[in-house]
Coordinates of C-alpha atoms and ligand atoms in Angstrom, one line a residue:
M943 CA 119.9 16.3 211.0
E944 CA 119.1 14.7 214.3
R945 CA 121.3 11.8 213.5
Y946 CA 124.1 14.1 212.7
M947 CA 123.8 15.8 216.0
V948 CA 123.9 12.5 217.8
I949 CA 127.0 11.5 216.0
V950 CA 128.6 14.9 216.8
T951 CA 127.6 14.5 220.4
I952 CA 129.1 11.1 220.7
F953 CA 132.2 12.2 219.0
C954 CA 132.6 15.1 221.5
M955 CA 132.0 12.7 224.4
V956 CA 134.7 10.4 223.2
I957 CA 137.1 13.4 222.9
T958 CA 136.2 14.6 226.4
R959 CA 136.7 11.1 227.7
I960 CA 140.2 10.8 226.3
S961 CA 141.4 14.2 227.4
C962 CA 139.7 13.9 230.8
C963 CA 141.2 10.4 231.4
D964 CA 144.8 11.4 231.0
I965 CA 144.2 13.7 233.9
V966 CA 141.9 11.4 235.9
K967 CA 144.5 8.6 235.7
L968 CA 146.8 10.5 238.1
T969 CA 144.1 11.8 240.4
F970 CA 143.3 9.8 243.6
P971 CA 139.8 8.3 243.8
S972 CA 137.4 10.2 246.0
G973 CA 137.6 9.0 249.6
F974 CA 141.2 7.9 249.2
K975 CA 143.2 9.0 252.3
I976 CA 146.8 10.3 252.1
G977 CA 149.0 11.1 255.0
T978 CA 152.3 10.8 256.6
A979 CA 153.9 9.0 259.6
S980 CA 156.6 8.7 262.2
A981 CA 157.5 6.4 265.2
A982 CA 158.1 7.4 268.8
Y983 CA 161.7 6.4 269.2
Q984 CA 162.7 8.0 265.9
V985 CA 161.3 11.4 266.6
E986 CA 160.2 12.1 270.2
G987 CA 163.5 12.4 272.1
A988 CA 162.8 13.3 275.8
W989 CA 164.1 9.8 276.6
N990 CA 164.3 10.4 280.3
V991 CA 161.7 13.0 281.2
S992 CA 158.8 12.5 283.7
D993 CA 158.8 8.9 284.7
K994 CA 159.6 7.4 281.3
G995 CA 161.3 4.0 281.7
E996 CA 164.3 2.8 279.7
N997 CA 163.3 0.9 276.5
I998 CA 165.3 -1.5 274.4
W999 CA 166.4 1.2 272.0
D1000 CA 167.6 3.5 274.8
H1001 CA 169.6 0.6 276.1
W1002 CA 171.0 -0.5 272.8
T1003 CA 172.1 2.9 271.6
H1004 CA 173.6 3.9 275.0
N1005 CA 175.5 0.7 275.6
Y1006 CA 176.4 -0.4 272.1
P1007 CA 176.8 2.7 270.0
E1008 CA 179.2 0.7 267.7
Y1009 CA 176.1 -0.9 266.2
I1010 CA 174.8 2.5 265.1
R1011 CA 176.5 3.9 261.9
D1012 CA 177.1 7.3 263.4
G1013 CA 177.1 6.2 267.1
R1014 CA 174.2 8.5 267.8
N1015 CA 170.9 7.8 269.5
G1016 CA 167.3 9.0 270.0
D1017 CA 167.8 10.8 273.3
V1018 CA 166.7 14.1 271.6
A1019 CA 165.9 12.8 268.0
C1020 CA 163.6 15.5 266.5
N1021 CA 162.6 16.7 269.9
S1022 CA 158.9 16.1 268.9
Y1023 CA 158.0 15.6 272.6
Y1024 CA 158.3 19.3 272.9
K1025 CA 157.6 20.4 269.3
Y1026 CA 154.5 18.4 268.6
K1027 CA 152.5 21.5 267.9
E1028 CA 155.0 22.6 265.3
D1029 CA 154.8 19.1 263.8
V1030 CA 151.1 19.3 263.6
A1031 CA 151.2 22.7 262.0
L1032 CA 153.6 21.3 259.4
I1033 CA 151.3 18.4 258.6
K1034 CA 148.5 20.9 258.3
S1035 CA 150.4 23.2 256.0
I1036 CA 151.2 20.4 253.6
G1037 CA 147.5 19.3 253.8
F1038 CA 147.8 15.7 254.7
D1039 CA 144.6 13.9 255.8
F1040 CA 146.1 11.9 258.6
Y1041 CA 149.2 11.4 260.8
R1042 CA 150.3 8.0 261.9
F1043 CA 152.4 8.1 265.1
S1044 CA 153.4 5.5 267.6
I1045 CA 153.3 5.2 271.4
S1046 CA 156.4 4.7 273.5
W1047 CA 155.4 1.8 275.7
S1048 CA 157.9 2.8 278.5
R1049 CA 156.7 6.4 278.4
V1050 CA 153.2 5.1 279.3
L1051 CA 154.2 2.1 281.5
P1052 CA 157.6 2.9 282.9
N1053 CA 158.3 -0.6 284.1
G1054 CA 156.5 -2.3 281.3
F1055 CA 153.6 -3.6 283.3
A1056 CA 150.2 -2.0 283.8
N1057 CA 150.5 -1.7 287.6
E1058 CA 152.0 1.8 287.2
I1059 CA 150.7 4.2 284.7
N1060 CA 152.6 7.4 283.9
E1061 CA 149.9 9.9 283.5
E1062 CA 152.2 12.5 282.1
G1063 CA 153.2 10.1 279.4
I1064 CA 149.6 9.4 278.5
Q1065 CA 148.9 13.1 278.6
Y1066 CA 151.5 13.7 275.9
Y1067 CA 149.7 11.4 273.5
K1068 CA 146.3 12.9 274.4
N1069 CA 147.8 16.3 273.7
L1070 CA 149.1 15.2 270.3
T1071 CA 145.9 13.5 269.4
E1072 CA 143.8 16.5 270.4
E1073 CA 146.1 18.9 268.5
L1074 CA 145.7 16.8 265.4
L1075 CA 141.9 16.7 265.7
A1076 CA 141.7 20.4 266.4
N1077 CA 143.5 20.9 263.0
G1078 CA 141.3 18.5 261.1
I1079 CA 144.0 15.8 260.8
E1080 CA 143.0 12.2 261.5
P1081 CA 145.2 10.5 264.2
I1082 CA 146.3 6.9 263.5
V1083 CA 148.0 5.1 266.4
T1084 CA 150.6 2.4 266.2
I1085 CA 150.6 0.7 269.6
Y1086 CA 154.0 -1.0 269.2
H1087 CA 156.8 0.3 266.9
W1088 CA 159.8 -1.7 268.2
D1089 CA 160.6 0.0 271.5
H1090 CA 159.3 -2.2 274.4
P1091 CA 160.5 -1.5 277.9
M1092 CA 164.0 -2.9 278.8
I1093 CA 162.7 -4.9 281.8
L1094 CA 160.5 -6.9 279.5
E1095 CA 163.5 -7.7 277.3
E1096 CA 165.4 -8.9 280.4
L1097 CA 162.5 -11.3 280.8
G1098 CA 163.0 -12.6 277.3
G1099 CA 161.1 -10.0 275.3
W1100 CA 159.4 -11.4 272.3
T1101 CA 160.9 -14.9 272.9
N1102 CA 158.8 -15.1 276.1
E1103 CA 155.2 -16.1 275.5
L1104 CA 154.1 -14.0 278.5
M1105 CA 154.8 -11.0 276.3
V1106 CA 151.4 -11.7 274.8
E1107 CA 149.7 -10.8 278.1
W1108 CA 152.0 -7.9 278.8
F1109 CA 151.2 -6.4 275.4
A1110 CA 147.5 -6.9 275.9
D1111 CA 147.6 -5.1 279.3
Y1112 CA 149.5 -2.2 277.6
A1113 CA 147.1 -2.0 274.7
R1114 CA 144.1 -1.9 277.1
V1115 CA 145.7 1.3 278.7
I1116 CA 145.9 2.8 275.2
F1117 CA 142.3 1.9 274.2
D1118 CA 141.0 3.4 277.5
A1119 CA 143.0 6.6 277.1
L1120 CA 142.9 7.2 273.3
G1121 CA 140.2 4.9 271.9
P1122 CA 137.5 7.5 272.3
L1123 CA 139.5 9.8 269.9
V1124 CA 141.3 7.4 267.6
K1125 CA 139.5 5.4 265.0
T1126 CA 142.4 3.5 263.4
F1127 CA 144.8 1.4 265.4
I1128 CA 147.7 -0.6 264.3
T1129 CA 148.7 -3.1 266.9
I1130 CA 152.2 -3.8 265.7
N1131 CA 154.6 -2.5 263.1
E1132 CA 156.6 -4.7 260.8
P1133 CA 157.0 -8.0 262.8
S1134 CA 159.4 -9.6 260.3
V1135 CA 161.7 -6.6 260.5
Y1136 CA 162.2 -6.3 264.3
C1137 CA 162.1 -10.1 264.7
G1138 CA 164.5 -10.7 261.9
N1139 CA 166.9 -8.0 262.8
G1140 CA 166.6 -8.1 266.6
Y1141 CA 166.3 -11.8 267.4
N1142 CA 168.5 -13.3 264.8
T1143 CA 171.1 -10.6 264.1
T1144 CA 172.7 -7.6 265.8
R1145 CA 171.3 -5.2 263.2
H1146 CA 168.6 -4.0 265.6
S1147 CA 168.0 -4.0 269.4
P1148 CA 167.9 -6.3 271.3
G1149 CA 170.6 -7.7 269.0
K1150 CA 170.2 -11.3 270.0
V1151 CA 171.6 -14.0 267.7
L1152 CA 169.5 -17.0 268.7
E1153 CA 170.4 -20.2 266.9
N1154 CA 168.6 -19.2 263.6
M1155 CA 165.3 -19.5 265.4
G1156 CA 164.8 -16.4 267.6
H1157 CA 163.1 -14.6 264.8
Y1158 CA 160.6 -17.5 264.3
I1159 CA 159.8 -17.6 268.0
C1160 CA 159.5 -13.8 268.0
I1161 CA 156.9 -13.8 265.2
H1162 CA 155.1 -16.6 266.8
N1163 CA 154.5 -14.6 270.0
T1164 CA 153.9 -11.4 268.1
L1165 CA 151.1 -13.0 266.1
K1166 CA 149.5 -14.3 269.3
A1167 CA 149.9 -10.8 270.9
H1168 CA 148.3 -9.1 267.9
A1169 CA 145.4 -11.6 267.8
T1170 CA 144.8 -11.2 271.5
V1171 CA 144.6 -7.5 271.2
Y1172 CA 142.4 -7.6 268.1
H1173 CA 139.9 -9.8 270.0
M1174 CA 140.1 -7.6 273.0
Y1175 CA 139.2 -4.6 270.9
D1176 CA 136.4 -6.6 269.2
D1177 CA 135.0 -7.8 272.5
E1178 CA 135.4 -4.8 274.7
Y1179 CA 135.9 -1.6 272.7
R1180 CA 134.6 -1.8 269.2
S1181 CA 130.9 -1.4 269.8
E1182 CA 131.5 1.8 271.7
Q1183 CA 134.6 3.2 270.0
Q1184 CA 133.7 2.2 266.4
G1185 CA 137.2 2.0 265.2
Q1186 CA 139.2 -0.4 262.9
I1187 CA 142.3 -2.3 263.8
S1188 CA 145.0 -4.4 262.2
L1189 CA 148.7 -4.8 262.0
T1190 CA 151.1 -3.6 259.4
T1191 CA 153.6 -5.7 257.6
Q1192 CA 156.7 -5.0 255.5
C1193 CA 156.5 -6.7 252.1
D1194 CA 159.2 -6.6 249.5
G1195 CA 158.4 -6.4 245.8
W1196 CA 160.3 -8.2 243.0
Y1197 CA 161.2 -7.8 239.4
L1198 CA 160.2 -10.4 236.9
N1199 CA 163.0 -11.5 234.6
D1200 CA 163.9 -14.5 232.4
D1201 CA 164.9 -16.5 235.5
S1202 CA 161.8 -15.9 237.6
N1203 CA 158.7 -18.1 237.5
A1204 CA 155.5 -18.3 239.6
T1205 CA 156.9 -20.9 241.9
L1206 CA 160.0 -18.8 242.7
V1207 CA 158.0 -15.7 243.2
D1208 CA 155.5 -17.4 245.5
Q1209 CA 158.3 -18.9 247.6
A1210 CA 160.0 -15.5 248.0
F1211 CA 156.6 -13.9 248.8
Q1212 CA 155.5 -16.5 251.4
F1213 CA 158.8 -16.3 253.3
N1214 CA 158.7 -12.5 253.5
C1215 CA 155.1 -11.3 253.5
G1216 CA 153.2 -14.5 254.0
W1217 CA 155.1 -15.4 257.1
V1218 CA 153.2 -12.7 259.0
V1219 CA 150.1 -12.3 256.8
H1220 CA 149.1 -15.8 255.9
P1221 CA 148.3 -16.7 259.6
V1222 CA 146.1 -13.6 259.8
F1223 CA 144.3 -13.7 256.4
V1224 CA 144.3 -17.4 255.6
G1225 CA 145.2 -19.3 258.7
D1226 CA 148.6 -20.8 259.9
Y1227 CA 152.0 -20.3 258.3
P1228 CA 152.3 -20.8 254.6
E1229 CA 152.7 -24.4 253.6
I1230 CA 156.0 -23.8 251.9
M1231 CA 157.5 -22.4 255.1
K1232 CA 156.3 -25.3 257.2
T1233 CA 157.7 -27.9 254.8
R1234 CA 161.0 -26.3 254.0
I1235 CA 161.9 -25.3 257.5
A1236 CA 160.9 -28.7 258.9
M1237 CA 163.0 -30.4 256.2
I1238 CA 166.1 -28.2 256.8
S1239 CA 165.8 -28.4 260.6
E1240 CA 165.8 -32.2 260.2
L1241 CA 168.9 -32.1 258.0
E1242 CA 170.5 -30.0 260.7
G1243 CA 169.7 -32.7 263.3
Y1244 CA 167.1 -30.8 265.3
P1245 CA 164.4 -33.1 266.8
F1246 CA 161.8 -30.3 265.9
S1247 CA 161.3 -27.7 263.3
R1248 CA 162.9 -24.3 264.0
L1249 CA 159.5 -22.8 262.9
P1250 CA 157.2 -23.3 265.9
E1251 CA 153.8 -24.9 265.3
F1252 CA 150.5 -23.2 266.2
S1253 CA 147.8 -25.4 267.9
D1254 CA 144.5 -25.6 266.0
E1255 CA 143.1 -23.2 268.6
W1256 CA 145.7 -20.6 267.9
V1257 CA 145.3 -21.0 264.1
E1258 CA 141.6 -20.3 264.5
Y1259 CA 142.2 -17.5 267.0
I1260 CA 144.7 -15.6 264.8
K1261 CA 142.8 -16.1 261.5
G1262 CA 140.7 -13.1 260.6
T1263 CA 142.2 -10.6 263.0
A1264 CA 142.5 -7.8 260.5
D1265 CA 140.0 -5.1 259.5
F1266 CA 142.3 -4.2 256.6
F1267 CA 145.6 -5.2 255.1
G1268 CA 148.3 -2.9 256.6
L1269 CA 151.3 -2.7 254.1
N1270 CA 154.7 -1.1 254.4
H1271 CA 156.7 -1.2 251.2
Y1272 CA 159.9 0.4 250.0
T1273 CA 161.7 -1.6 247.3
S1274 CA 162.0 -4.6 245.1
Y1275 CA 164.6 -7.3 244.5
I1276 CA 165.8 -9.7 241.8
L1277 CA 165.0 -13.2 243.0
T1278 CA 167.4 -16.1 242.4
A1279 CA 167.1 -19.6 243.6
D1280 CA 170.1 -20.6 245.8
P1281 CA 172.1 -22.7 243.3
D1282 CA 173.7 -24.8 246.1
E1283 CA 170.3 -26.5 246.6
E1284 CA 170.9 -28.5 243.5
S1285 CA 173.7 -30.3 245.3
G1286 CA 171.5 -30.8 248.5
I1287 CA 173.0 -27.9 250.5
Y1288 CA 170.4 -25.7 252.1
N1289 CA 171.9 -22.4 253.2
I1290 CA 168.8 -20.3 253.4
D1291 CA 165.5 -21.3 254.8
S1292 CA 163.7 -19.4 252.0
G1293 CA 166.0 -20.8 249.4
I1294 CA 166.0 -17.4 247.7
I1295 CA 168.9 -15.0 247.2
K1296 CA 167.7 -11.4 246.8
S1297 CA 169.7 -8.8 245.0
V1298 CA 169.3 -5.3 243.8
N1299 CA 169.0 -4.7 240.0
T1300 CA 171.9 -2.3 239.4
S1301 CA 170.1 -0.9 236.3
Y1302 CA 167.8 0.9 238.7
P1303 CA 168.8 4.1 240.6
V1304 CA 169.4 3.5 244.3
G1305 CA 169.0 5.6 247.4
S1306 CA 171.6 6.2 250.1
L1307 CA 170.9 2.8 251.5
A1308 CA 172.2 0.3 249.0
W1309 CA 169.1 -1.9 249.2
M1310 CA 166.8 0.9 248.3
S1311 CA 166.3 1.0 244.5
I1312 CA 163.5 2.8 242.7
A1313 CA 161.5 0.0 241.1
P1314 CA 157.8 0.9 241.0
E1315 CA 156.8 -2.0 238.8
G1316 CA 157.8 -4.3 241.7
F1317 CA 155.3 -2.4 243.9
G1318 CA 152.6 -3.2 241.3
N1319 CA 153.6 -6.9 241.2
L1320 CA 153.3 -7.0 245.0
L1321 CA 149.9 -5.3 245.1
R1322 CA 148.5 -7.7 242.5
M1323 CA 149.8 -10.6 244.5
I1324 CA 148.1 -9.3 247.7
R1325 CA 144.9 -8.9 245.7
D1326 CA 145.1 -12.5 244.5
Q1327 CA 146.3 -14.2 247.6
Y1328 CA 144.0 -12.6 250.2
D1329 CA 140.8 -12.1 248.3
N1330 CA 141.4 -8.4 247.4
P1331 CA 141.3 -7.0 250.9
P1332 CA 141.2 -3.3 251.6
V1333 CA 144.9 -2.3 251.6
Q1334 CA 146.1 0.6 253.7
I1335 CA 149.6 1.5 252.9
F1336 CA 151.3 2.8 256.1
E1337 CA 154.8 3.3 254.8
N1338 CA 156.4 4.1 251.5
G1339 CA 159.3 6.5 250.9
Y1340 CA 162.8 7.1 249.9
C1341 CA 166.1 7.8 251.7
D1342 CA 168.8 10.2 250.6
L1343 CA 171.6 12.1 252.3
G1344 CA 169.3 15.0 253.4
E1345 CA 169.5 17.2 250.3
L1346 CA 167.0 20.1 250.4
D1347 CA 166.6 19.8 246.6
D1348 CA 165.5 16.2 246.8
Y1349 CA 164.6 15.5 243.2
D1350 CA 165.2 11.7 243.7
R1351 CA 162.7 11.6 246.5
I1352 CA 160.1 13.3 244.3
T1353 CA 161.0 10.9 241.4
Y1354 CA 160.4 8.0 243.8
Y1355 CA 157.0 9.3 245.1
N1356 CA 155.9 10.3 241.6
S1357 CA 156.7 6.8 240.1
Y1358 CA 155.3 4.8 243.1
M1359 CA 152.1 6.8 243.3
T1360 CA 151.7 6.6 239.5
E1361 CA 152.1 2.8 239.8
L1362 CA 149.7 2.7 242.7
L1363 CA 147.0 4.6 240.7
S1364 CA 147.6 2.3 237.8
V1365 CA 146.9 -0.9 239.8
I1366 CA 143.9 0.8 241.4
N1367 CA 142.4 1.8 238.1
N1368 CA 143.5 -1.0 235.8
D1369 CA 143.9 -4.1 238.1
N1370 CA 141.1 -3.5 240.5
C1371 CA 143.4 -3.5 243.6
N1372 CA 141.5 -2.3 246.6
V1373 CA 144.0 0.2 248.0
V1374 CA 142.3 2.9 250.1
R1375 CA 145.1 4.7 252.0
Y1376 CA 148.6 5.8 251.3
T1377 CA 151.2 7.0 253.8
A1378 CA 154.4 8.8 252.9
W1379 CA 157.3 7.8 255.2
S1380 CA 158.3 10.1 256.8
L1381 CA 157.1 13.5 257.9
M1382 CA 160.7 14.6 258.7
D1383 CA 164.3 13.4 258.8
N1384 CA 164.8 11.3 261.9
F1385 CA 166.7 8.6 263.7
E1386 CA 166.9 5.7 261.2
W1387 CA 167.7 2.9 263.6
S1388 CA 171.1 1.3 262.8
D1389 CA 171.8 4.0 260.3
G1390 CA 171.5 6.7 262.9
Y1391 CA 171.1 10.0 261.2
T1392 CA 173.2 9.1 258.2
V1393 CA 170.3 8.6 255.9
N1394 CA 167.1 10.6 255.6
F1395 CA 163.5 9.8 254.7
G1396 CA 161.9 13.1 255.5
I1397 CA 159.7 15.3 253.4
V1398 CA 160.8 18.0 255.8
S1399 CA 164.4 18.5 256.8
V1400 CA 165.5 18.7 260.5
N1401 CA 168.8 20.2 261.5
L1402 CA 169.9 17.2 263.6
T1403 CA 172.9 19.0 265.1
D1404 CA 170.9 22.1 266.2
P1405 CA 169.8 21.7 269.8
D1406 CA 166.4 23.1 268.9
R1407 CA 166.1 20.7 265.9
A1408 CA 164.9 23.4 263.5
R1409 CA 162.7 22.2 260.7
T1410 CA 163.2 23.4 257.1
S1411 CA 161.2 22.8 253.9
K1412 CA 162.6 20.6 251.2
L1413 CA 161.6 20.7 247.5
S1414 CA 159.4 17.6 248.3
T1415 CA 157.6 19.6 251.0
S1416 CA 156.1 21.9 248.3
W1417 CA 155.7 19.0 245.9
W1418 CA 153.6 17.2 248.4
R1419 CA 151.6 20.4 249.1
S1420 CA 150.6 20.5 245.4
V1421 CA 149.7 16.8 245.5
M1422 CA 147.4 17.4 248.4
E1423 CA 145.9 20.6 246.9
T1424 CA 145.0 18.8 243.7
R1425 CA 144.9 15.2 244.9
T1426 CA 146.8 14.4 241.8
V1427 CA 150.3 13.1 241.3
Q1428 CA 152.4 16.0 240.2
D1429 CA 155.3 15.9 237.7
V1430 CA 158.9 15.9 238.8
P1431 CA 160.2 19.4 238.6
T1432 CA 163.1 19.8 236.2
S1433 CA 166.3 20.5 238.1
V1434 CA 168.3 23.6 237.2
Ligands
NAG1707 C1 168.5 12.9 280.7 O1 169.5 12.5 279.7 C2 170.4 13.6 279.4 C3 171.3 13.1 278.3 O2 170.5 12.8 277.1 C4 171.1 14.1 280.6 O3 171.9 15.2 280.2 C5 170.1 14.5 281.7 O4 170.8 14.8 282.8 C6 169.2 13.3 282.0 N1 168.1 13.8 282.9 C7 167.7 13.2 283.9 C8 166.6 13.8 284.7 O5 168.2 12.1 284.2
NAG1708 C1 149.7 18.8 277.4 O1 149.1 20.0 277.2 C2 148.9 20.8 278.4 C3 148.0 22.0 278.0 O2 148.6 22.7 276.9 C4 150.3 21.2 278.9 O3 150.1 22.0 280.0 C5 151.1 20.0 279.2 O4 152.4 20.3 279.5 C6 151.1 19.1 278.0 N1 151.7 17.8 278.4 C7 152.6 17.2 277.6 C8 153.2 16.0 278.3 O5 152.9 17.5 276.5
NAG1709 C1 169.2 -15.8 260.7 O1 170.5 -16.1 261.2 C2 171.1 -17.2 260.5 C3 172.4 -17.6 261.2 O2 173.2 -16.4 261.5 C4 171.3 -16.8 259.0 O3 171.9 -17.8 258.3 C5 169.9 -16.5 258.4 O4 170.1 -16.0 257.1 C6 169.2 -15.5 259.3 N1 167.9 -15.4 258.8 C7 167.2 -14.2 258.6 C8 165.8 -14.3 258.2 O5 167.8 -13.1 258.8
NAG1710 C1 167.2 -5.3 235.6 O1 166.2 -4.3 235.1 C2 166.3 -4.2 233.7 C3 165.4 -3.0 233.3 O2 164.1 -3.3 233.6 C4 166.0 -5.5 233.0 O3 166.1 -5.4 231.6 C5 166.9 -6.6 233.5 O4 166.5 -7.8 233.0 C6 166.9 -6.6 235.0 N1 168.0 -7.5 235.4 C7 167.7 -8.7 236.1 C8 168.9 -9.5 236.4 O5 166.6 -9.0 236.4
NAG1711 C1 161.2 -22.1 238.6 O1 162.5 -21.5 239.0 C2 163.2 -22.4 239.9 C3 164.4 -21.6 240.3 O2 165.2 -21.2 239.2 C4 163.5 -23.7 239.2 O3 164.1 -24.6 240.2 C5 162.1 -24.4 238.8 O4 162.4 -25.6 238.1 C6 161.3 -23.4 237.9 N1 160.0 -24.0 237.8 C7 159.4 -24.0 236.6 C8 158.1 -24.6 236.5 O5 160.0 -23.6 235.6
NAG1712 C1 172.3 23.4 262.0 O1 172.5 23.9 263.4 C2 173.8 24.2 263.7 C3 173.8 24.4 265.2 O2 172.9 25.4 265.6 C4 174.3 25.3 262.9 O3 175.6 25.7 263.2 C5 174.1 25.0 261.4 O4 174.5 26.1 260.6 C6 172.7 24.5 261.1 N1 172.7 24.0 259.7 C7 171.9 24.5 258.8 C8 172.0 23.9 257.5 O5 171.1 25.4 259.1

């Protein structure tokens, strides 16, 4: 009799387990944080109020509108400088845990340097931070999201090593003003994107094409600037402010197919993600970057490698300057080795051609395909390469043409978050935060307002920039209520 009871009990437990686990699988672990994000130039507008100085995106969009798909700019953007209370109310109504926003350097320091502080600029960010806290939303601050003051660019911008000190002076002003309220800081957003687009091509401001090496110099100084600010926080602020600080890096995913092998994948990963992250988590640039760029530079006749070298002191100083792994991720590519290399022709430093797998659905930007398994491949690689660090995802999202019934966006979030929970549960990946990019439709850099990443719609021709819910607004609301990934609603 007793034995029978035990067997029945065990049987029932097994049944409960199975039925419970199908649900548990899509529920976020307790303590996991979910939020949304924006960046100053993309949403604030108010480009010339109070004493705000001109930044490199003001300058670029005003003087070279031909580089922006619709010729428009961020002068008004989403008008968030005036509508921040409404933004916070929206974030609260969806139920997000935190809001990641960035500071406009030239709003705080109009001429770039710390000799003149614009109190009204600082006050805006204090207001926003206090409004978030008053509504139970954690503020997360990105100190630099691509929009440095124009005067600094005239002095060489990120190709000038003095930028390291100017950035540290600026960061100090931010820690003094906001550090008592903000517990997570991101020094710098996506170095490889603004360096690659802005100092090697005309895709982004400042649009300097610099001998196929401007981007390497830009990252070099960026990493020094990041490390300097990390140490400054550690030495002067951490004991009192008790926060955490790191940078966030854009990393692509990849599909595995018959042509890919571990060597090819590693090479692609190191040239994209490792370029920024290896110096911080392991020390110095990845070996494959150092050897390949030195070899190609020599073939090109340079007496030096186009990839600058760190001194041993800098290698040590940069290493370990991350309290967490900040990750921005959107999409994945097919990787192909450049076939010309077999005949000794080196066209691409990385040696990798990236293409989109056309069997996957794509968003309104042609590079943006929905490929969640590539996200999983990436997260497992980060786990293996950097000793399973705590990963905080600061951007992930999908662009379309602004449809209010945005089923594709929901499909994207559903599949990426399902993949995320799978690698957390099954592969032991230590991901602790997820950020949906973006709160609302906004100025998408060189694409202007032609593509939209928002969970909330903004009427970008209305002078008041009215906000309207999308289908994904209510989908996200249910995700936050249940802390569980919801199904994609069936379209009618
Ligand atoms: C600010 O820029 C707008 C154009 O976006 C212009 O109409 C306005 O006059 C400028 N205001 C000041 C104070 O310069
Ligand atoms: C900050 O908030 C105060 C009080 O609501 C308001 O008077 C001030 O205009 C705000 N400043 C900015 C720059 O938003
Ligand atoms: C940088 O520019 C060179 C020359 O225009 C180009 O061949 C190379 O692919 C670019 N590299 C990156 C990372 O964009
Ligand atoms: C594209 O994706 C499909 C579906 O996963 C896969 O079968 C195919 O091999 C991929 N193509 C390439 C070239 O990787
Ligand atoms: C991996 O792929 C690359 C590019 O296709 C090829 O050159 C290399 O020989 C492959 N390595 C192995 C171990 O198969
Ligand atoms: C957007 O705003 C413009 C200008 O106020 C208005 O004419 C238009 O109807 C609005 N669009 C939508 C979809 O509400």
